[in-house]
Tab-separated table of C-alpha atoms in Angstrom:
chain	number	residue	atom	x	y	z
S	1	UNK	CA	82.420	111.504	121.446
S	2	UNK	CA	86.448	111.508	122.168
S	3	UNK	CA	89.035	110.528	119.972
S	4	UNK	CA	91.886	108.858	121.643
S	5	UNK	CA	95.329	109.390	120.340
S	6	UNK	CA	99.074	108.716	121.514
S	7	UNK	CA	101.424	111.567	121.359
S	8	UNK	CA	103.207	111.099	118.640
S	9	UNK	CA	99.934	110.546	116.593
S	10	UNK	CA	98.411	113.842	118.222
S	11	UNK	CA	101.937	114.965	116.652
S	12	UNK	CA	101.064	114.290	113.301
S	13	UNK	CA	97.264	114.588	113.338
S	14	UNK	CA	97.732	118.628	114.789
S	15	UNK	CA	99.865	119.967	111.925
S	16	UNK	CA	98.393	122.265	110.049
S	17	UNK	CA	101.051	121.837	107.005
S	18	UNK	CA	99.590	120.713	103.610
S	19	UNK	CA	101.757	118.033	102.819
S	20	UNK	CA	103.224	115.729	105.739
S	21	UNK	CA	105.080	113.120	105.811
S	22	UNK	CA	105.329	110.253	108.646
S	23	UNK	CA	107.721	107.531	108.803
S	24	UNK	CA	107.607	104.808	111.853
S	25	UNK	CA	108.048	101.356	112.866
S	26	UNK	CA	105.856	98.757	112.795
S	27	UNK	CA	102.461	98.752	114.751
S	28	UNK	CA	103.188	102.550	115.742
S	29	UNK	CA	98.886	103.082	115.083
S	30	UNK	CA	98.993	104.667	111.608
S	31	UNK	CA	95.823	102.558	110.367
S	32	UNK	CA	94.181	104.154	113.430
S	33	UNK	CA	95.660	108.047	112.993
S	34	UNK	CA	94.482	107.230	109.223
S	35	UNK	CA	91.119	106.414	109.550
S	36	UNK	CA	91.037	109.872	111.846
S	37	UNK	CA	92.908	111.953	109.911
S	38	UNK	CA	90.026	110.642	107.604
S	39	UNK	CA	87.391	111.575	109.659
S	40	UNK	CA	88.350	114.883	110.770
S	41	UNK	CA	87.880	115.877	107.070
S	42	UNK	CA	85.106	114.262	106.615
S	43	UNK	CA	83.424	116.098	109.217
S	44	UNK	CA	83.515	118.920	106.300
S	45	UNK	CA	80.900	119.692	104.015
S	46	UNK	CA	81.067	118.453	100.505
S	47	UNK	CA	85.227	116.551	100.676
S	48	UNK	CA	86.574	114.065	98.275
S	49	UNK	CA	88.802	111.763	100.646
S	50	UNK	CA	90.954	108.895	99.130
S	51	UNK	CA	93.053	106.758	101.132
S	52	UNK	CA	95.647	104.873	98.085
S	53	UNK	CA	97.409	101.865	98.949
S	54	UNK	CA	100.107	100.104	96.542
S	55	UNK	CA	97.222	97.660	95.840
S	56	UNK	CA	93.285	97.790	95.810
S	57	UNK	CA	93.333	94.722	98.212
S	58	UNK	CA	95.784	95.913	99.965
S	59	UNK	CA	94.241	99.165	100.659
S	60	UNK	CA	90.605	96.979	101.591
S	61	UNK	CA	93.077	94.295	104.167
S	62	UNK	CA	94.633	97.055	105.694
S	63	UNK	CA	91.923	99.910	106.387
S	64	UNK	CA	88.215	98.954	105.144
S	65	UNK	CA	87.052	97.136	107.948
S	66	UNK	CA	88.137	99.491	111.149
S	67	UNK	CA	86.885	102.373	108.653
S	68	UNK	CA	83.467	101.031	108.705
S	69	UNK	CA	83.484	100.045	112.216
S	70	UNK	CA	84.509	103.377	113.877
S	71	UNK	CA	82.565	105.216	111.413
S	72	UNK	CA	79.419	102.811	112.616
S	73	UNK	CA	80.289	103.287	116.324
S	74	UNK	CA	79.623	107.107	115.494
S	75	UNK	CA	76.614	106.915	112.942
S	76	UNK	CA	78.191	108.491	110.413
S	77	UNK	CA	77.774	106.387	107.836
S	78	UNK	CA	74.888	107.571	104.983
S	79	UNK	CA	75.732	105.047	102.461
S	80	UNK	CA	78.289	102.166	101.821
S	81	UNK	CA	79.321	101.110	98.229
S	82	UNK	CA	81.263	97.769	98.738
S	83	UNK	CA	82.185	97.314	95.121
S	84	UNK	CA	83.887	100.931	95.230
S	85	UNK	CA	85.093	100.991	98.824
S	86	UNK	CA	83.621	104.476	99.015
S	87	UNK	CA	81.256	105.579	101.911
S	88	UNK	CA	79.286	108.750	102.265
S	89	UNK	CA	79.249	110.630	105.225
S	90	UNK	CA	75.610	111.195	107.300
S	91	UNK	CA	75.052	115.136	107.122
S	92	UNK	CA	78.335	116.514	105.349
S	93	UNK	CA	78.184	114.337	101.534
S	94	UNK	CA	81.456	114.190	101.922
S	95	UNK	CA	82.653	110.534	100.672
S	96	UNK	CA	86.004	108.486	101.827
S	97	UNK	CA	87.117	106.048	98.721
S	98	UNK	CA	90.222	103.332	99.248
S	99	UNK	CA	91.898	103.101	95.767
S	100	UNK	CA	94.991	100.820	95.006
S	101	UNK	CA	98.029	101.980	92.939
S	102	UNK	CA	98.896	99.087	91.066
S	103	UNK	CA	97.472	100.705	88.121
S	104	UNK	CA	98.124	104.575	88.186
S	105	UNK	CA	96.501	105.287	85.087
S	106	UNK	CA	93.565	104.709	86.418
S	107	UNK	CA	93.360	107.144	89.129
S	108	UNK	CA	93.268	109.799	87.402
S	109	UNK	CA	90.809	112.954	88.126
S	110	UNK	CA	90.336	115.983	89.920
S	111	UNK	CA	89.037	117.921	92.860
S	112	UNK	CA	90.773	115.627	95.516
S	113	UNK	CA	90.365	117.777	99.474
S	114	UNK	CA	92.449	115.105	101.181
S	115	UNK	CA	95.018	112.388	99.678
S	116	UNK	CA	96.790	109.426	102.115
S	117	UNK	CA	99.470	107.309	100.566
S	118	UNK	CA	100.036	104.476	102.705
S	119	UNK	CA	102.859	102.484	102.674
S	120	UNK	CA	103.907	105.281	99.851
S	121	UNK	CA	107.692	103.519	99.520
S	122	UNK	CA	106.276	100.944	97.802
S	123	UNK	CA	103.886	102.864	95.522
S	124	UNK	CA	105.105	103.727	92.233
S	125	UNK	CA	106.806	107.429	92.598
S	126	UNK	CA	104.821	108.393	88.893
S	127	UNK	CA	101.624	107.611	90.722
S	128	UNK	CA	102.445	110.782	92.662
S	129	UNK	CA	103.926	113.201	90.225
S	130	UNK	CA	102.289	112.268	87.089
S	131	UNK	CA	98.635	111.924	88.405
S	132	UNK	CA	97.671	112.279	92.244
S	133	UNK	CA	100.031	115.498	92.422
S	134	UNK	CA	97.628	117.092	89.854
S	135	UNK	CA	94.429	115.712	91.160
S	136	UNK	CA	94.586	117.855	94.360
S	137	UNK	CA	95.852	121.468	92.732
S	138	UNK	CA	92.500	122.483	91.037
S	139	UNK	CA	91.296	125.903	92.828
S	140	UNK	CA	88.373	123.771	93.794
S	141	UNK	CA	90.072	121.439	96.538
S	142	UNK	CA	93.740	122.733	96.579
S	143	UNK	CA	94.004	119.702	98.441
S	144	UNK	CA	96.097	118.262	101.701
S	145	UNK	CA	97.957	114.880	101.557
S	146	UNK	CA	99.480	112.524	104.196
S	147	UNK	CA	102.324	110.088	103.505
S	148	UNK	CA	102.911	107.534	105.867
S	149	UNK	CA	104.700	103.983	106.353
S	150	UNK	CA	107.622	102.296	107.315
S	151	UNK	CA	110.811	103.254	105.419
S	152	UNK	CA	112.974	101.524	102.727
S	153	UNK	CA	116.664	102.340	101.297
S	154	UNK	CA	118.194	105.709	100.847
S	155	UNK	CA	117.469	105.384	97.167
S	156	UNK	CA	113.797	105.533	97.132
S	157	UNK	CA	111.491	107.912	97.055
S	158	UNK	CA	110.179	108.043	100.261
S	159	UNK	CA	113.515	109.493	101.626
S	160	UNK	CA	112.922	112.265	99.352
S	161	UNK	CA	109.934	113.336	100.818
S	162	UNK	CA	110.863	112.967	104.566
S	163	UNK	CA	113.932	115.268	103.387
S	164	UNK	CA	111.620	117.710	101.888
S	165	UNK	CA	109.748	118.113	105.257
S	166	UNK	CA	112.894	118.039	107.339
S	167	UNK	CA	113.508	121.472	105.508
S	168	UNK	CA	112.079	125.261	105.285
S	169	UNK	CA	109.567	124.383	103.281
S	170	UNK	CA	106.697	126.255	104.320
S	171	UNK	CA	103.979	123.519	102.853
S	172	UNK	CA	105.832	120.264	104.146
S	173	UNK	CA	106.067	118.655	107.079
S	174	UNK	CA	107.837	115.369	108.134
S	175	UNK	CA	108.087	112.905	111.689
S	176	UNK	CA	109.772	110.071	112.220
S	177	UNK	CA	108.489	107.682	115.025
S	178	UNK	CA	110.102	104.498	115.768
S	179	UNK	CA	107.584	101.695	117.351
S	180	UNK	CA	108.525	101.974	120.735
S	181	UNK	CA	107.573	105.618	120.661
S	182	UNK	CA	104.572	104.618	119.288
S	183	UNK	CA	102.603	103.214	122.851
S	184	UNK	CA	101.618	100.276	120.996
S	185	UNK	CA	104.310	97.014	121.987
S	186	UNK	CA	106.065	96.300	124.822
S	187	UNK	CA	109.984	96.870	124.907
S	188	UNK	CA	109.940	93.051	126.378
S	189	UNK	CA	108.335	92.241	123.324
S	190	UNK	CA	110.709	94.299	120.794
S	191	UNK	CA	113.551	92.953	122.546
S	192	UNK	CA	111.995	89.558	121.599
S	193	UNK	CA	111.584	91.090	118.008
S	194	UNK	CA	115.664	91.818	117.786
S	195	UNK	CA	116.586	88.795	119.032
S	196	UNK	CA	114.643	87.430	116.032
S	197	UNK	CA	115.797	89.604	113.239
S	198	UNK	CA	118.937	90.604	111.590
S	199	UNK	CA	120.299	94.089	112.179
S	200	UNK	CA	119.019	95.340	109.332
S	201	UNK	CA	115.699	94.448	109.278
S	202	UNK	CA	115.020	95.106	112.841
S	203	UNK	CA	116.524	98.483	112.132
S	204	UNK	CA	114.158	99.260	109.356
S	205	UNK	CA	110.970	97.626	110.264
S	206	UNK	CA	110.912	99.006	114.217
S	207	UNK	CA	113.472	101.782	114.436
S	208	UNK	CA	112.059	103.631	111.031
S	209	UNK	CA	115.686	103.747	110.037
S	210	UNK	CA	116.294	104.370	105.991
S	211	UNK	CA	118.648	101.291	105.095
S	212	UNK	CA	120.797	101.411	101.752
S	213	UNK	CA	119.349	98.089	99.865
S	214	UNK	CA	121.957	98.486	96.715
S	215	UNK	CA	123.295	95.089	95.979
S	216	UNK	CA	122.216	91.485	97.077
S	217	UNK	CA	118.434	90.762	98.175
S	218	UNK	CA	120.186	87.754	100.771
S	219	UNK	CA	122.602	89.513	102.380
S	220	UNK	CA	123.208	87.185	105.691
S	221	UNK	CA	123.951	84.590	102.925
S	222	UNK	CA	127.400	83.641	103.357
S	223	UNK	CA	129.348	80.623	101.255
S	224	UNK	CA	131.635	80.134	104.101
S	225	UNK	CA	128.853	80.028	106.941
S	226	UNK	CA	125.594	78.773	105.347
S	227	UNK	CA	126.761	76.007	103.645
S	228	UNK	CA	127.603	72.630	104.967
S	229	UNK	CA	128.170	68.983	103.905
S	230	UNK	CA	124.502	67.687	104.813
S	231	UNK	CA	122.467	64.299	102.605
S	232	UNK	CA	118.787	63.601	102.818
S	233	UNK	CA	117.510	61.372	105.281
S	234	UNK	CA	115.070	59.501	103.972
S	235	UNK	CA	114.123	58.027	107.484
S	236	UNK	CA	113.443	61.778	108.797
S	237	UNK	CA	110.536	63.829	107.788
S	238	UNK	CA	110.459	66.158	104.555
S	239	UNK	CA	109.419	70.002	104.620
S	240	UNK	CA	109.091	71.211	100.771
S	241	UNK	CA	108.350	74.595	99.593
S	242	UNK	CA	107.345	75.124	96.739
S	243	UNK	CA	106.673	77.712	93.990
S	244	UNK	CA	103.987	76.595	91.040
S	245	UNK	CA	106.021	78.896	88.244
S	246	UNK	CA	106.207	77.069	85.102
S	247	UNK	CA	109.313	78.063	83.649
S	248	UNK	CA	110.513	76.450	85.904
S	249	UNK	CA	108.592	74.662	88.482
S	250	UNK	CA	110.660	75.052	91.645
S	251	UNK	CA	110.691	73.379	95.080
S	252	UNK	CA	113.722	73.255	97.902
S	253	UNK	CA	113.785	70.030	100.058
S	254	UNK	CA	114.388	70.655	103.547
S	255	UNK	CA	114.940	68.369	107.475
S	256	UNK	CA	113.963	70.935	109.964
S	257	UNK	CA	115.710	70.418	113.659
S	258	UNK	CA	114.318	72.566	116.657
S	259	UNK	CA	115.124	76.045	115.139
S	260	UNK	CA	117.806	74.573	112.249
S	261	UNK	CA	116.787	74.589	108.657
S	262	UNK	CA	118.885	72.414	106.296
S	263	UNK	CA	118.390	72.476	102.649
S	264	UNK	CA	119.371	69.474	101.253
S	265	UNK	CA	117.568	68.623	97.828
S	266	UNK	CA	115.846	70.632	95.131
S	267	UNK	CA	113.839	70.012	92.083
S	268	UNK	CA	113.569	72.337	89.042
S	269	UNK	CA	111.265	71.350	86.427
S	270	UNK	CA	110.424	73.562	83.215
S	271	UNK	CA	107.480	73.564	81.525
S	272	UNK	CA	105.809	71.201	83.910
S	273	UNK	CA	102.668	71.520	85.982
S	274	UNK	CA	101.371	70.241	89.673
S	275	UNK	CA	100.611	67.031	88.890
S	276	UNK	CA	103.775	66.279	87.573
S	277	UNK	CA	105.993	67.606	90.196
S	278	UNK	CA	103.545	65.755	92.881
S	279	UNK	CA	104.970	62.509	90.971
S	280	UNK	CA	108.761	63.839	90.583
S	281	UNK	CA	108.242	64.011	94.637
S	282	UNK	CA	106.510	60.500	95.018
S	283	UNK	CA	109.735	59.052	92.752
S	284	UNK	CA	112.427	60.569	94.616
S	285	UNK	CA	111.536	60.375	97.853
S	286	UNK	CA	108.537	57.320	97.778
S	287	UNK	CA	105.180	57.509	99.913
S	288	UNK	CA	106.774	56.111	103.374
S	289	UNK	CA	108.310	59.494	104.820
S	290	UNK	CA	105.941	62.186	106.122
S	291	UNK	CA	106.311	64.873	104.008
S	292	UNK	CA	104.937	68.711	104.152
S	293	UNK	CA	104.903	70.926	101.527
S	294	UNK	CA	104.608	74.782	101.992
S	295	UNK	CA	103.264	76.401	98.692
S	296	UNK	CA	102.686	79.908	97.335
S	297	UNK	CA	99.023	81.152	98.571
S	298	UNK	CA	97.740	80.950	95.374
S	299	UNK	CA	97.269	77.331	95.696
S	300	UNK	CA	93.817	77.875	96.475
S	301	UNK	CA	92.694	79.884	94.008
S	302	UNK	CA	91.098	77.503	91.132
S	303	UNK	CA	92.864	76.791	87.592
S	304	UNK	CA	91.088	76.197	84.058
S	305	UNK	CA	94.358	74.438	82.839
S	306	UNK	CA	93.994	71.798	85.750
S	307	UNK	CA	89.919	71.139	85.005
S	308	UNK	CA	88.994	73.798	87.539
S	309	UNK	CA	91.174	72.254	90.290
S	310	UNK	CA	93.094	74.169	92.151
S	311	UNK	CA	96.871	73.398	93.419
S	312	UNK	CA	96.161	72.953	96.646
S	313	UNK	CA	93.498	69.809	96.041
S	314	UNK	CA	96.216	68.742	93.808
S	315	UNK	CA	98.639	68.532	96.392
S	316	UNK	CA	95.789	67.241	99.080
S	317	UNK	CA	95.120	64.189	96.771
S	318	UNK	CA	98.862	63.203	96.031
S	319	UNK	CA	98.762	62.596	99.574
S	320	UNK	CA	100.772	65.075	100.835
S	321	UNK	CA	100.353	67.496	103.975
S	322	UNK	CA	99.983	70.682	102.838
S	323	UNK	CA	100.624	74.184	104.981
S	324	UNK	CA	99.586	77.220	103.281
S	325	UNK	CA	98.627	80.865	104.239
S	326	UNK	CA	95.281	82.019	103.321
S	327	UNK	CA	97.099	85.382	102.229
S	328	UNK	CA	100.217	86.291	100.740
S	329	UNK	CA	102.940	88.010	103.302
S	330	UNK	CA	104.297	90.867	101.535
S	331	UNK	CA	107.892	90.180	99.548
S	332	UNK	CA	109.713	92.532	101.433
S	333	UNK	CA	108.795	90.372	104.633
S	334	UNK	CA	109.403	87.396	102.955
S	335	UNK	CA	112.740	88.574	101.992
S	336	UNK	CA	113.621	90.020	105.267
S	337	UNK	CA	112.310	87.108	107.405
S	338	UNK	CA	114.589	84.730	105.210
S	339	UNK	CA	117.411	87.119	105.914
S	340	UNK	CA	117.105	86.866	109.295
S	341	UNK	CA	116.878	83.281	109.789
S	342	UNK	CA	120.008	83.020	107.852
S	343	UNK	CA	121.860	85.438	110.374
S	344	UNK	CA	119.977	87.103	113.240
S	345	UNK	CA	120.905	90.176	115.408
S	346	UNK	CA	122.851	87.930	117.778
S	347	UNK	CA	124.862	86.510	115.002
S	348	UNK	CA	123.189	82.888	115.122
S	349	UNK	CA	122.267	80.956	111.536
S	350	UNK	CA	119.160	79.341	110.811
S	351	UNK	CA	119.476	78.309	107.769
S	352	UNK	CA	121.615	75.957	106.306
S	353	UNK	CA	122.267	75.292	102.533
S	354	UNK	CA	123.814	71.389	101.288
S	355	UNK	CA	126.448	72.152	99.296
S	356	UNK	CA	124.394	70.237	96.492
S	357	UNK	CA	121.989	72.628	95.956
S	358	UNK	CA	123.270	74.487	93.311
S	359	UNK	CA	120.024	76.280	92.262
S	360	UNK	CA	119.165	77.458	95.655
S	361	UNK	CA	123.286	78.548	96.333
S	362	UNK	CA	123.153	80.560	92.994
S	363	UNK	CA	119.612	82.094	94.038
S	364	UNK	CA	120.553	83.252	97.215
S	365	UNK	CA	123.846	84.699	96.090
S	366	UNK	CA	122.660	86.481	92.826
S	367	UNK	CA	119.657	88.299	92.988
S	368	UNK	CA	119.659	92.060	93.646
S	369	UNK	CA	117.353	94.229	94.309
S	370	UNK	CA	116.354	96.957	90.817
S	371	UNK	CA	118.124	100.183	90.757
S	372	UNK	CA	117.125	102.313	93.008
S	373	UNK	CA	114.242	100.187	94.645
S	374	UNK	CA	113.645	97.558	97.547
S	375	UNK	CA	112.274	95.645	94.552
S	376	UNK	CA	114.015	91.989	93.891
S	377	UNK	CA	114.854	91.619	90.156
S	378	UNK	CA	113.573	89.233	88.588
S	379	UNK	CA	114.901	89.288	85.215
S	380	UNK	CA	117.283	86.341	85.974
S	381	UNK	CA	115.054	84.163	87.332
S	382	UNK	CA	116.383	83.131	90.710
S	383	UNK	CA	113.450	84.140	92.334
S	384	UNK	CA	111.072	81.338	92.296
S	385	UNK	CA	113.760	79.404	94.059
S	386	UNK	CA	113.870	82.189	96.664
S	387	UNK	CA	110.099	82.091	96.579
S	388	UNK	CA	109.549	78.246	97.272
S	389	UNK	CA	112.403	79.133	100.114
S	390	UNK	CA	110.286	82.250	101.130
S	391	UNK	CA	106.623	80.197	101.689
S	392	UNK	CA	108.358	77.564	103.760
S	393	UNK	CA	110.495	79.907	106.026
S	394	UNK	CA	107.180	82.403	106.110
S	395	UNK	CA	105.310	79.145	107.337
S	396	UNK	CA	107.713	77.593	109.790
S	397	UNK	CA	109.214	81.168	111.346
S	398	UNK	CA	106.784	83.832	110.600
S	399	UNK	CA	107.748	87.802	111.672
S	400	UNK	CA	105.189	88.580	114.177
S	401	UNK	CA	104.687	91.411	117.157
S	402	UNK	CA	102.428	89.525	119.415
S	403	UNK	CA	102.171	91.418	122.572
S	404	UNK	CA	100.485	94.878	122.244
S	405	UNK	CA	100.854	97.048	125.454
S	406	UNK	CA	97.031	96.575	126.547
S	407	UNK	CA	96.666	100.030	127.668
S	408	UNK	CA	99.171	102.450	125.908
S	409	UNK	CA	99.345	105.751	127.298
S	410	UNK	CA	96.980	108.367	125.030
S	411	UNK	CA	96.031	111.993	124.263
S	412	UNK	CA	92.305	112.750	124.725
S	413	UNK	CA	90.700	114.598	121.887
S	414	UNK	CA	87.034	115.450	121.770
S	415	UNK	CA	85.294	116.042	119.309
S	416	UNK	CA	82.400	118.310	119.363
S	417	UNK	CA	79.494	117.223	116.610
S	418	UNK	CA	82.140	116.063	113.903
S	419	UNK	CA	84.946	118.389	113.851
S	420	UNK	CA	88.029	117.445	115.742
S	421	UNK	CA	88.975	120.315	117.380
S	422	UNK	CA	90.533	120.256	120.959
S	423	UNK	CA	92.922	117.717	123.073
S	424	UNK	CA	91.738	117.024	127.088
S	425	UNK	CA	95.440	118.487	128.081
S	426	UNK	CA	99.190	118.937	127.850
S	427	UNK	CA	100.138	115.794	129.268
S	428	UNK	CA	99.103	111.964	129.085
S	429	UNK	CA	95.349	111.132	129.881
């Protein structure tokens, strides 16, 4: 059996440092140089392997099926527990467990070989020192850890580590790796990608570049630029998103023309529910116009307060034509996708705010992210507006990479029985 690996992973994957630390770009293989960074200790008797993602489904979207699959490929698999996510490993006992952070507490223990913290800049920094740090230091284990994803502002945590490993520490290690370097997308199709984006984001989501996120969450919102004297048509079609908070219920009324997005209307309702915002929509804007609404995923998850309905059917049998995800996108892509639809790289606007929308105006301009963190505040409240803004953009202009290189230059490794142990050569296979 052979491993294959691109140079920057073989990078990573060959250090022999007990703490590393990777930051890179988006689609740069880390669920791949995971799962065998996984593997090659798991080829050791007897290991404790945990792979800790901010959440529990996060951690089971992002790893648990290619785990299985190149572990089944191999016949290494002695036992699967699908309620834990753990699997044992055929001949060595050694066991590989996904775990989410959303509640640290809870992963607390001991005698931990080999820790990964994925997407780490969005995990809780206590989860590390209070609990995981401790779980690997017993003389048992004295354990190794990987930290890998894609960076956030100057302020978090994560740039405190890569620091750490860009020094003489003798224990720490840390790479950088933007996505071209990674093998994995064209540079036709990252080109594509910036033309998309704002600055920023593209910076931070392909270069791996730490971006200060002090201040406003909307930062491409501009008074002077974004906002314009624009009324409802009531002869053109309506495009709704819409966020099912209670306090308040909030949705932003939009005309959508070629790649324009004018907010024109919105409706804030407190203490309200589906049912009655499905009639506030029929009353303003009457049953003749097409109209689309774009809600928070959750829609389809099933409610006790609405007789075991869920929001979704709700919508479905007002008559409306509902778009939703199956899936939440993460907020920070939300966020940034809105951002760069309301200026992108090239300077263009997207998004267009009637001067009459004095929720969605105040939204935009007010929330900021918590101290510290690439976490919107929501303390205020102008999020669900941003939200129901957020589902609709997410819908209509999604971030994507679609074109993966289809055969990405690679570094052999074989592997002989199951340790990892030598590369085919010192250049690409």
């Amino acid at each position: 059996m052979k491993i294959n690996l691109t140079k920057p992973q073989y990078q990573v994957c060959s250090s022999n440092k007990r703490f590393r630390v990777l930051i890179s770009g988006r689609r740069f293989g880390k669920t791949y140089l995971t799962i065998v960074e996984m593997m090659k200790q798991a080829s050791q008797p007897n290991q404790t392997i945990w792979y800790v993602a901010p959440t529990l489904k996060m951690a089971k979207e992002i790893c648990w099926s290619d785990l299985k699959q190149l572990l089944s490929q191999y016949n290494w698999i002695e036992d699967i527990n699908e309620t834990t996510l753990t699997i044992t490993i055929r001949k060595t006992n050694s066991t590989i467990s996904l775990k989410g952070a959303e509640n640290f507490d809870n992963l607390r223990g001991s005698g931990i070989n080999f820790l990964i913290l994925d997407e780490f800049a969005d995990i809780d920094k206590r989860t590390w020192t209070e609990v995981l740090r401790a779980s690997i230091s017993d003389k048992y284990s004295n354990g190794r850890v990987l930290f890998c994803g894609t960076p956030r502002g100057f302020g978090n945590w994560s740039y405190e580590l890569y620091l750490k490993g860009q020094n003489d520490d003798p224990e720490w290690q840390s790479y950088q790796f933007t996505t071209l370097e990674g093998g994995m997308v064209s540079k036709q199709e990252l080109d594509q990608a910036r033309s998309d984006l704002d600055i920023r984001t593209f910076r931070q989501e392909f270069e791996a570049s730490f971006e200060n996120y002090a201040g406003q969450v909307y930062y491409n919102f501009h008074p002077s630029e974004s906002v314009v004297k624009k009324q409802l048509d009531f002869a053109r079609p309506l495009h709704i998103g819409l966020d099912f908070n209670v306090d308040p219920m909030s949705a932003c009324v939009a005309h959508i023309e070629k790649d324009k997005i004018y907010f024109v209307d919105e409706i804030v309702i407190y203490g309200s529910n589906t049912d009655e915002m499905c009639e506030e929509i029929k009353d303003r804007y009457g049953t003749k116009v097409p109209i689309i609404i774009y809600p928070d995923p959750a829609c389809r998850q099933r409610k006790t307060s609405a007789g075991g309905k869920t929001d979704l059917s709700i919508l479905q049998n007002a008559g409306f034509n509902v778009k939703a995800k199956f899936k939440h996108t993460a907020i920070r892509d939300r966020v940034n996708n809105v951002n760069s639809r309301l200026k992108d790289s090239n300077g263009q606007r997207h998004i267009f705010i009637s001067n009459s929308c004095k929720t969605i105006l105040k939204g935009l301009q007010r929330q900021v992210y918590k101290e510290n963190t690439n976490i919107p505040e929501k303390e205020e409240g102008f999020d669900h507006m941003n939200d129901a803004i957020g589902y609709l953009v997410d819908y209509v202009k999604p971030l994507t990479i679609r074109t993966p290189i289809s055969n990405p230059q690679r570094w052999n490794v074989k592997e002989g029985n199951y340790g990892i142990h030598q590369r085919s050569g010192n250049r690409y296979s």
